PDB file of C-alpha atoms in Angstrom:
ATOM      1  CA  UNK A   1      38.562 -30.546  35.754  1.00 47.00           C
ATOM      2  CA  UNK A   2      38.371 -29.302  32.183  1.00 61.00           C
ATOM      3  CA  UNK A   3      37.890 -32.108  29.684  1.00 70.00           C
ATOM      4  CA  UNK A   4      38.015 -29.779  26.687  1.00 77.00           C
ATOM      5  CA  UNK A   5      35.025 -31.353  24.957  1.00 82.00           C
ATOM      6  CA  UNK A   6      33.297 -28.121  24.037  1.00 78.00           C
ATOM      7  CA  UNK A   7      29.557 -27.550  24.004  1.00 82.00           C
ATOM      8  CA  UNK A   8      28.959 -29.204  20.589  1.00 83.00           C
ATOM      9  CA  UNK A   9      30.568 -32.575  21.470  1.00 83.00           C
ATOM     10  CA  UNK A  10      28.956 -32.695  24.862  1.00 83.00           C
ATOM     11  CA  UNK A  11      25.530 -32.054  23.297  1.00 85.00           C
ATOM     12  CA  UNK A  12      26.116 -34.710  20.644  1.00 85.00           C
ATOM     13  CA  UNK A  13      27.061 -37.347  23.238  1.00 84.00           C
ATOM     14  CA  UNK A  14      23.993 -36.687  25.369  1.00 88.00           C
ATOM     15  CA  UNK A  15      21.693 -36.463  22.370  1.00 86.00           C
ATOM     16  CA  UNK A  16      23.096 -39.759  21.022  1.00 83.00           C
ATOM     17  CA  UNK A  17      22.644 -41.410  24.399  1.00 81.00           C
ATOM     18  CA  UNK A  18      19.051 -40.099  24.585  1.00 81.00           C
ATOM     19  CA  UNK A  19      18.148 -41.398  21.115  1.00 73.00           C
ATOM     20  CA  UNK A  20      19.892 -44.765  21.327  1.00 74.00           C
ATOM     21  CA  UNK A  21      20.451 -45.886  24.918  1.00 77.00           C
ATOM     22  CA  UNK A  22      18.297 -44.200  27.536  1.00 79.00           C
ATOM     23  CA  UNK A  23      14.981 -45.728  28.472  1.00 68.00           C
ATOM     24  CA  UNK A  24      12.154 -44.505  30.709  1.00 63.00           C
ATOM     25  CA  UNK A  25      13.332 -46.909  33.464  1.00 66.00           C
ATOM     26  CA  UNK A  26      16.954 -45.739  33.334  1.00 74.00           C
ATOM     27  CA  UNK A  27      18.788 -45.195  36.597  1.00 78.00           C
ATOM     28  CA  UNK A  28      21.579 -42.688  37.195  1.00 78.00           C
ATOM     29  CA  UNK A  29      24.139 -45.430  36.632  1.00 79.00           C
ATOM     30  CA  UNK A  30      22.517 -46.944  33.520  1.00 79.00           C
ATOM     31  CA  UNK A  31      22.079 -43.432  32.023  1.00 82.00           C
ATOM     32  CA  UNK A  32      25.760 -42.775  32.656  1.00 82.00           C
ATOM     33  CA  UNK A  33      26.596 -46.048  30.974  1.00 83.00           C
ATOM     34  CA  UNK A  34      24.523 -44.830  27.987  1.00 81.00           C
ATOM     35  CA  UNK A  35      26.557 -41.617  27.767  1.00 85.00           C
ATOM     36  CA  UNK A  36      29.780 -43.750  27.914  1.00 84.00           C
ATOM     37  CA  UNK A  37      28.553 -45.924  25.047  1.00 83.00           C
ATOM     38  CA  UNK A  38      27.541 -42.851  23.052  1.00 82.00           C
ATOM     39  CA  UNK A  39      31.036 -41.374  23.509  1.00 84.00           C
ATOM     40  CA  UNK A  40      32.538 -44.577  22.289  1.00 84.00           C
ATOM     41  CA  UNK A  41      30.248 -44.592  19.209  1.00 84.00           C
ATOM     42  CA  UNK A  42      31.207 -41.028  18.433  1.00 85.00           C
ATOM     43  CA  UNK A  43      34.975 -41.590  18.991  1.00 84.00           C
ATOM     44  CA  UNK A  44      35.031 -39.210  21.966  1.00 85.00           C
ATOM     45  CA  UNK A  45      37.272 -39.876  25.042  1.00 85.00           C
ATOM     46  CA  UNK A  46      35.327 -42.488  26.957  1.00 80.00           C
ATOM     47  CA  UNK A  47      37.560 -42.169  30.025  1.00 82.00           C
ATOM     48  CA  UNK A  48      36.532 -38.528  30.376  1.00 83.00           C
ATOM     49  CA  UNK A  49      32.910 -39.636  30.757  1.00 81.00           C
ATOM     50  CA  UNK A  50      33.771 -42.158  33.485  1.00 82.00           C
ATOM     51  CA  UNK A  51      35.884 -39.605  35.354  1.00 77.00           C
ATOM     52  CA  UNK A  52      33.261 -36.848  35.100  1.00 81.00           C
ATOM     53  CA  UNK A  53      30.460 -39.014  36.445  1.00 78.00           C
ATOM     54  CA  UNK A  54      32.723 -40.380  39.224  1.00 71.00           C
ATOM     55  CA  UNK A  55      33.066 -36.806  40.525  1.00 73.00           C
ATOM     56  CA  UNK A  56      29.340 -36.771  41.335  1.00 76.00           C
ATOM     57  CA  UNK A  57      29.214 -40.345  42.633  1.00 72.00           C
ATOM     58  CA  UNK A  58      27.700 -41.984  39.511  1.00 75.00           C
ATOM     59  CA  UNK A  59      29.207 -45.097  37.957  1.00 76.00           C
ATOM     60  CA  UNK A  60      29.313 -45.840  34.219  1.00 77.00           C
ATOM     61  CA  UNK A  61      29.321 -49.564  34.961  1.00 77.00           C
ATOM     62  CA  UNK A  62      25.622 -49.792  35.655  1.00 64.00           C
ATOM     63  CA  UNK A  63      22.996 -51.220  33.319  1.00 58.00           C
ATOM     64  CA  UNK A  64      23.130 -53.236  30.157  1.00 50.00           C
ATOM     65  CA  UNK A  65      23.659 -51.027  27.177  1.00 52.00           C
ATOM     66  CA  UNK A  66      22.773 -52.280  23.743  1.00 52.00           C
ATOM     67  CA  UNK A  67      24.435 -50.687  20.698  1.00 54.00           C
ATOM     68  CA  UNK A  68      22.283 -48.551  18.355  1.00 54.00           C
ATOM     69  CA  UNK A  69      20.775 -50.663  15.618  1.00 53.00           C
ATOM     70  CA  UNK A  70      21.681 -50.044  12.007  1.00 60.00           C
ATOM     71  CA  UNK A  71      18.780 -52.261  10.831  1.00 65.00           C
ATOM     72  CA  UNK A  72      16.549 -50.454   8.365  1.00 82.00           C
ATOM     73  CA  UNK A  73      14.861 -51.052   5.043  1.00 87.00           C
ATOM     74  CA  UNK A  74      17.607 -51.073   2.431  1.00 92.00           C
ATOM     75  CA  UNK A  75      17.351 -49.384  -0.986  1.00 95.00           C
ATOM     76  CA  UNK A  76      18.933 -51.469  -3.744  1.00 96.00           C
ATOM     77  CA  UNK A  77      21.372 -49.462  -5.902  1.00 96.00           C
ATOM     78  CA  UNK A  78      22.242 -50.243  -9.509  1.00 95.00           C
ATOM     79  CA  UNK A  79      25.805 -49.856 -10.725  1.00 95.00           C
ATOM     80  CA  UNK A  80      26.657 -46.204 -11.138  1.00 94.00           C
ATOM     81  CA  UNK A  81      23.320 -44.866  -9.913  1.00 93.00           C
ATOM     82  CA  UNK A  82      22.598 -42.559  -6.981  1.00 95.00           C
ATOM     83  CA  UNK A  83      19.937 -42.349  -4.336  1.00 97.00           C
ATOM     84  CA  UNK A  84      19.123 -39.211  -2.291  1.00 96.00           C
ATOM     85  CA  UNK A  85      18.562 -38.972   1.454  1.00 96.00           C
ATOM     86  CA  UNK A  86      16.167 -36.095   1.916  1.00 95.00           C
ATOM     87  CA  UNK A  87      16.759 -35.777   5.636  1.00 95.00           C
ATOM     88  CA  UNK A  88      17.869 -37.651   8.713  1.00 93.00           C
ATOM     89  CA  UNK A  89      18.071 -36.648  12.342  1.00 91.00           C
ATOM     90  CA  UNK A  90      21.142 -37.261  14.580  1.00 87.00           C
ATOM     91  CA  UNK A  91      21.642 -40.966  15.233  1.00 85.00           C
ATOM     92  CA  UNK A  92      19.464 -42.136  12.334  1.00 91.00           C
ATOM     93  CA  UNK A  93      20.558 -44.693   9.743  1.00 93.00           C
ATOM     94  CA  UNK A  94      19.737 -44.928   6.046  1.00 95.00           C
ATOM     95  CA  UNK A  95      20.543 -48.272   4.417  1.00 96.00           C
ATOM     96  CA  UNK A  96      21.421 -49.338   0.840  1.00 96.00           C
ATOM     97  CA  UNK A  97      22.753 -52.426  -0.948  1.00 96.00           C
ATOM     98  CA  UNK A  98      24.539 -53.155  -4.187  1.00 97.00           C
ATOM     99  CA  UNK A  99      25.207 -56.543  -5.785  1.00 96.00           C
ATOM    100  CA  UNK A 100      28.700 -56.999  -7.161  1.00 96.00           C
ATOM    101  CA  UNK A 101      29.279 -59.771  -9.719  1.00 93.00           C
ATOM    102  CA  UNK A 102      32.238 -62.162  -9.827  1.00 90.00           C
ATOM    103  CA  UNK A 103      33.980 -60.108 -12.470  1.00 89.00           C
ATOM    104  CA  UNK A 104      33.479 -56.737 -10.687  1.00 91.00           C
ATOM    105  CA  UNK A 105      36.401 -54.647  -9.584  1.00 93.00           C
ATOM    106  CA  UNK A 106      37.108 -51.167  -8.194  1.00 95.00           C
ATOM    107  CA  UNK A 107      33.942 -50.881  -6.073  1.00 97.00           C
ATOM    108  CA  UNK A 108      33.499 -47.253  -4.892  1.00 98.00           C
ATOM    109  CA  UNK A 109      30.807 -45.965  -2.593  1.00 98.00           C
ATOM    110  CA  UNK A 110      30.461 -42.248  -1.924  1.00 98.00           C
ATOM    111  CA  UNK A 111      28.188 -39.826  -0.135  1.00 98.00           C
ATOM    112  CA  UNK A 112      28.000 -36.171  -1.118  1.00 97.00           C
ATOM    113  CA  UNK A 113      26.193 -33.230   0.534  1.00 94.00           C
ATOM    114  CA  UNK A 114      26.721 -29.769   2.000  1.00 90.00           C
ATOM    115  CA  UNK A 115      24.409 -30.065   4.992  1.00 90.00           C
ATOM    116  CA  UNK A 116      25.222 -31.733   8.297  1.00 93.00           C
ATOM    117  CA  UNK A 117      27.614 -34.629   8.964  1.00 94.00           C
ATOM    118  CA  UNK A 118      26.908 -38.039   7.387  1.00 95.00           C
ATOM    119  CA  UNK A 119      29.247 -40.923   8.101  1.00 95.00           C
ATOM    120  CA  UNK A 120      29.591 -43.957   5.736  1.00 96.00           C
ATOM    121  CA  UNK A 121      29.832 -47.563   6.817  1.00 95.00           C
ATOM    122  CA  UNK A 122      30.124 -50.573   4.404  1.00 96.00           C
ATOM    123  CA  UNK A 123      30.102 -54.351   4.975  1.00 96.00           C
ATOM    124  CA  UNK A 124      29.868 -57.386   2.736  1.00 96.00           C
ATOM    125  CA  UNK A 125      27.022 -59.785   3.403  1.00 94.00           C
ATOM    126  CA  UNK A 126      25.231 -58.026   6.303  1.00 92.00           C
ATOM    127  CA  UNK A 127      24.393 -54.580   7.596  1.00 91.00           C
ATOM    128  CA  UNK A 128      27.295 -52.651   9.131  1.00 92.00           C
ATOM    129  CA  UNK A 129      27.207 -50.974  12.502  1.00 88.00           C
ATOM    130  CA  UNK A 130      29.242 -48.278  14.259  1.00 84.00           C
ATOM    131  CA  UNK A 131      31.585 -51.036  15.503  1.00 81.00           C
ATOM    132  CA  UNK A 132      31.308 -53.711  12.795  1.00 88.00           C
ATOM    133  CA  UNK A 133      32.263 -52.802   9.243  1.00 92.00           C
ATOM    134  CA  UNK A 134      34.620 -53.530   6.335  1.00 96.00           C
ATOM    135  CA  UNK A 135      35.113 -49.838   5.659  1.00 97.00           C
ATOM    136  CA  UNK A 136      34.059 -46.606   7.300  1.00 94.00           C
ATOM    137  CA  UNK A 137      34.582 -42.953   6.348  1.00 96.00           C
ATOM    138  CA  UNK A 138      33.912 -40.388   9.099  1.00 93.00           C
ATOM    139  CA  UNK A 139      35.060 -36.901   8.181  1.00 93.00           C
ATOM    140  CA  UNK A 140      33.536 -33.751   9.701  1.00 91.00           C
ATOM    141  CA  UNK A 141      31.157 -33.302   6.745  1.00 95.00           C
ATOM    142  CA  UNK A 142      28.849 -35.386   4.510  1.00 95.00           C
ATOM    143  CA  UNK A 143      31.436 -36.133   1.782  1.00 97.00           C
ATOM    144  CA  UNK A 144      32.667 -39.676   2.391  1.00 97.00           C
ATOM    145  CA  UNK A 145      34.163 -42.463   0.294  1.00 98.00           C
ATOM    146  CA  UNK A 146      34.884 -46.240   0.668  1.00 98.00           C
ATOM    147  CA  UNK A 147      36.792 -48.055  -2.050  1.00 97.00           C
ATOM    148  CA  UNK A 148      37.629 -51.729  -2.666  1.00 97.00           C
ATOM    149  CA  UNK A 149      40.002 -52.554  -5.533  1.00 94.00           C
ATOM    150  CA  UNK A 150      39.079 -56.263  -5.640  1.00 94.00           C
ATOM    151  CA  UNK A 151      35.657 -56.618  -3.989  1.00 95.00           C
ATOM    152  CA  UNK A 152      34.303 -60.072  -3.311  1.00 95.00           C
ATOM    153  CA  UNK A 153      31.213 -61.221  -5.210  1.00 93.00           C
ATOM    154  CA  UNK A 154      28.002 -60.703  -3.306  1.00 95.00           C
ATOM    155  CA  UNK A 155      25.732 -58.142  -1.710  1.00 96.00           C
ATOM    156  CA  UNK A 156      27.494 -55.169  -0.173  1.00 97.00           C
ATOM    157  CA  UNK A 157      25.553 -53.354   2.552  1.00 96.00           C
ATOM    158  CA  UNK A 158      25.875 -49.570   2.912  1.00 96.00           C
ATOM    159  CA  UNK A 159      24.910 -47.659   6.036  1.00 95.00           C
ATOM    160  CA  UNK A 160      24.776 -43.871   6.137  1.00 96.00           C
ATOM    161  CA  UNK A 161      24.745 -42.670   9.749  1.00 92.00           C
ATOM    162  CA  UNK A 162      23.725 -39.156  10.662  1.00 92.00           C
ATOM    163  CA  UNK A 163      26.457 -38.047  13.107  1.00 89.00           C
ATOM    164  CA  UNK A 164      24.479 -34.846  13.096  1.00 91.00           C
ATOM    165  CA  UNK A 165      21.285 -33.925  11.236  1.00 93.00           C
ATOM    166  CA  UNK A 166      21.644 -34.167   7.460  1.00 95.00           C
ATOM    167  CA  UNK A 167      19.622 -33.245   4.383  1.00 95.00           C
ATOM    168  CA  UNK A 168      19.955 -33.776   0.614  1.00 96.00           C
ATOM    169  CA  UNK A 169      22.782 -36.252   0.797  1.00 97.00           C
ATOM    170  CA  UNK A 170      23.355 -38.414  -2.293  1.00 97.00           C
ATOM    171  CA  UNK A 171      24.646 -41.949  -2.139  1.00 98.00           C
ATOM    172  CA  UNK A 172      26.411 -43.523  -5.109  1.00 98.00           C
ATOM    173  CA  UNK A 173      27.851 -47.010  -5.675  1.00 97.00           C
ATOM    174  CA  UNK A 174      29.743 -48.102  -8.718  1.00 97.00           C
ATOM    175  CA  UNK A 175      32.120 -50.825  -9.926  1.00 96.00           C
ATOM    176  CA  UNK A 176      33.933 -51.785 -13.100  1.00 94.00           C
ATOM    177  CA  UNK A 177      32.784 -54.951 -14.824  1.00 88.00           C
ATOM    178  CA  UNK A 178      35.735 -56.778 -16.317  1.00 80.00           C
ATOM    179  CA  UNK A 179      35.510 -58.582 -19.650  1.00 66.00           C
ATOM    180  CA  UNK A 180      35.319 -62.349 -19.294  1.00 56.00           C
ATOM    181  CA  UNK A 181      38.297 -64.307 -20.645  1.00 53.00           C
ATOM    182  CA  UNK A 182      37.956 -65.602 -24.243  1.00 50.00           C
ATOM    183  CA  UNK A 183      35.878 -68.800 -24.345  1.00 48.00           C
ATOM    184  CA  UNK A 184      37.711 -72.044 -24.999  1.00 49.00           C
ATOM    185  CA  UNK A 185      36.931 -75.127 -27.000  1.00 59.00           C
ATOM    186  CA  UNK A 186      35.418 -73.279 -29.971  1.00 76.00           C
ATOM    187  CA  UNK A 187      32.566 -71.779 -27.877  1.00 86.00           C
ATOM    188  CA  UNK A 188      31.716 -68.196 -28.774  1.00 89.00           C
ATOM    189  CA  UNK A 189      29.390 -65.665 -27.140  1.00 92.00           C
ATOM    190  CA  UNK A 190      27.631 -62.536 -28.342  1.00 92.00           C
ATOM    191  CA  UNK A 191      25.007 -60.073 -27.171  1.00 93.00           C
ATOM    192  CA  UNK A 192      22.284 -58.355 -29.222  1.00 93.00           C
ATOM    193  CA  UNK A 193      20.541 -55.014 -28.419  1.00 92.00           C
ATOM    194  CA  UNK A 194      16.794 -55.321 -28.712  1.00 90.00           C
ATOM    195  CA  UNK A 195      15.905 -51.828 -27.516  1.00 86.00           C
ATOM    196  CA  UNK A 196      14.541 -52.053 -23.981  1.00 88.00           C
ATOM    197  CA  UNK A 197      15.974 -55.593 -23.599  1.00 93.00           C
ATOM    198  CA  UNK A 198      18.936 -57.565 -24.889  1.00 94.00           C
ATOM    199  CA  UNK A 199      19.708 -61.161 -25.870  1.00 94.00           C
ATOM    200  CA  UNK A 200      22.692 -63.306 -24.937  1.00 94.00           C
ATOM    201  CA  UNK A 201      23.798 -66.089 -27.312  1.00 94.00           C
ATOM    202  CA  UNK A 202      26.262 -68.923 -26.881  1.00 93.00           C
ATOM    203  CA  UNK A 203      27.298 -71.045 -29.861  1.00 91.00           C
ATOM    204  CA  UNK A 204      29.641 -74.020 -30.189  1.00 87.00           C
ATOM    205  CA  UNK A 205      29.365 -77.668 -29.183  1.00 84.00           C
ATOM    206  CA  UNK A 206      28.623 -79.546 -26.039  1.00 83.00           C
ATOM    207  CA  UNK A 207      26.143 -76.886 -24.875  1.00 87.00           C
ATOM    208  CA  UNK A 208      23.346 -79.286 -23.960  1.00 86.00           C
ATOM    209  CA  UNK A 209      22.332 -79.091 -20.281  1.00 86.00           C
ATOM    210  CA  UNK A 210      24.218 -75.861 -19.789  1.00 89.00           C
ATOM    211  CA  UNK A 211      22.465 -73.424 -17.454  1.00 93.00           C
ATOM    212  CA  UNK A 212      22.003 -69.665 -17.318  1.00 93.00           C
ATOM    213  CA  UNK A 213      22.993 -67.816 -14.150  1.00 91.00           C
ATOM    214  CA  UNK A 214      23.602 -71.088 -12.208  1.00 84.00           C
ATOM    215  CA  UNK A 215      19.834 -71.709 -12.329  1.00 86.00           C
ATOM    216  CA  UNK A 216      19.020 -75.410 -13.039  1.00 85.00           C
ATOM    217  CA  UNK A 217      15.467 -74.505 -14.141  1.00 86.00           C
ATOM    218  CA  UNK A 218      16.937 -72.206 -16.853  1.00 89.00           C
ATOM    219  CA  UNK A 219      18.859 -74.800 -18.921  1.00 89.00           C
ATOM    220  CA  UNK A 220      19.624 -75.248 -22.595  1.00 88.00           C
ATOM    221  CA  UNK A 221      18.271 -78.177 -24.611  1.00 86.00           C
ATOM    222  CA  UNK A 222      20.388 -77.540 -27.719  1.00 88.00           C
ATOM    223  CA  UNK A 223      23.888 -78.802 -28.242  1.00 86.00           C
ATOM    224  CA  UNK A 224      25.192 -76.091 -30.628  1.00 88.00           C
ATOM    225  CA  UNK A 225      23.363 -72.847 -29.749  1.00 91.00           C
ATOM    226  CA  UNK A 226      21.727 -71.455 -26.616  1.00 92.00           C
ATOM    227  CA  UNK A 227      20.144 -68.044 -26.211  1.00 92.00           C
ATOM    228  CA  UNK A 228      18.494 -66.043 -23.462  1.00 93.00           C
ATOM    229  CA  UNK A 229      16.264 -63.213 -24.584  1.00 92.00           C
ATOM    230  CA  UNK A 230      14.299 -60.467 -22.856  1.00 93.00           C
ATOM    231  CA  UNK A 231      17.117 -59.535 -20.490  1.00 92.00           C
ATOM    232  CA  UNK A 232      16.432 -56.206 -18.801  1.00 91.00           C
ATOM    233  CA  UNK A 233      18.830 -53.388 -19.738  1.00 87.00           C
ATOM    234  CA  UNK A 234      19.527 -52.869 -16.007  1.00 87.00           C
ATOM    235  CA  UNK A 235      21.200 -56.317 -16.005  1.00 90.00           C
ATOM    236  CA  UNK A 236      24.853 -55.770 -16.917  1.00 88.00           C
ATOM    237  CA  UNK A 237      25.764 -59.395 -17.592  1.00 92.00           C
ATOM    238  CA  UNK A 238      24.564 -63.002 -17.559  1.00 93.00           C
ATOM    239  CA  UNK A 239      26.527 -66.219 -17.189  1.00 93.00           C
ATOM    240  CA  UNK A 240      26.267 -69.582 -18.983  1.00 92.00           C
ATOM    241  CA  UNK A 241      27.772 -72.631 -17.340  1.00 91.00           C
ATOM    242  CA  UNK A 242      28.461 -75.850 -19.257  1.00 88.00           C
ATOM    243  CA  UNK A 243      27.882 -79.270 -17.711  1.00 84.00           C
ATOM    244  CA  UNK A 244      31.638 -79.617 -17.207  1.00 82.00           C
ATOM    245  CA  UNK A 245      31.749 -76.428 -15.083  1.00 84.00           C
ATOM    246  CA  UNK A 246      33.124 -73.973 -17.626  1.00 86.00           C
ATOM    247  CA  UNK A 247      31.438 -70.646 -17.218  1.00 90.00           C
ATOM    248  CA  UNK A 248      31.153 -67.866 -19.821  1.00 90.00           C
ATOM    249  CA  UNK A 249      30.050 -64.304 -18.932  1.00 92.00           C
ATOM    250  CA  UNK A 250      28.189 -62.357 -21.614  1.00 93.00           C
ATOM    251  CA  UNK A 251      28.067 -58.572 -21.136  1.00 93.00           C
ATOM    252  CA  UNK A 252      25.146 -56.495 -22.291  1.00 90.00           C
ATOM    253  CA  UNK A 253      25.754 -54.764 -25.653  1.00 89.00           C
TER     254      UNK A 253
END
């Protein structure tokens, strides 16, 4: 029977099974189950694997097969910055995160490279896997993109999976930070550039006991003016929340 996989896909399936599923104690049946799982991971026809092994009396139902882990040390990305993956072998993950604020929109995550085949997986709140993700991009090269017009606030996890060996692949994450709505009740905000740092200032009335960035230990003891200085230039915005719950977002200058 000709399953029309070709040499490359067959090699990838067995290499993926070897790297992620096979163990020294594997039996014929559990090894076949590993190839079946690898085919499913790589979006290859799983039924072909079952049929092929059945012809030689081997079942793909044997053994417990765990999915390949995407757990790895994540590199934190700043808005609009890139990180480079120097190399990764087939089946290897590289992990990244980016924190998106409440007023962030148009989150875009891309990979770019001319060597090998990198696939992109993205998930909010926890690391993605080959079967659990909010977005995936799996073309036949290393140029992938995932976009979210209205991303939820929080930590977005990015997994770059080497479908085949890759080198010199850049990973970029960016979002647009929307201006906060005009303050109400006579409260005004401003930001001042101090060179390597910046200062956020809130003026008005009723500011006493307001807190910066929802941190109770970083509160204001003045009723008419509150300021936060020494803010790192990598920080795009800070928030100030009044005791009545009103929140004002101050963008860096």
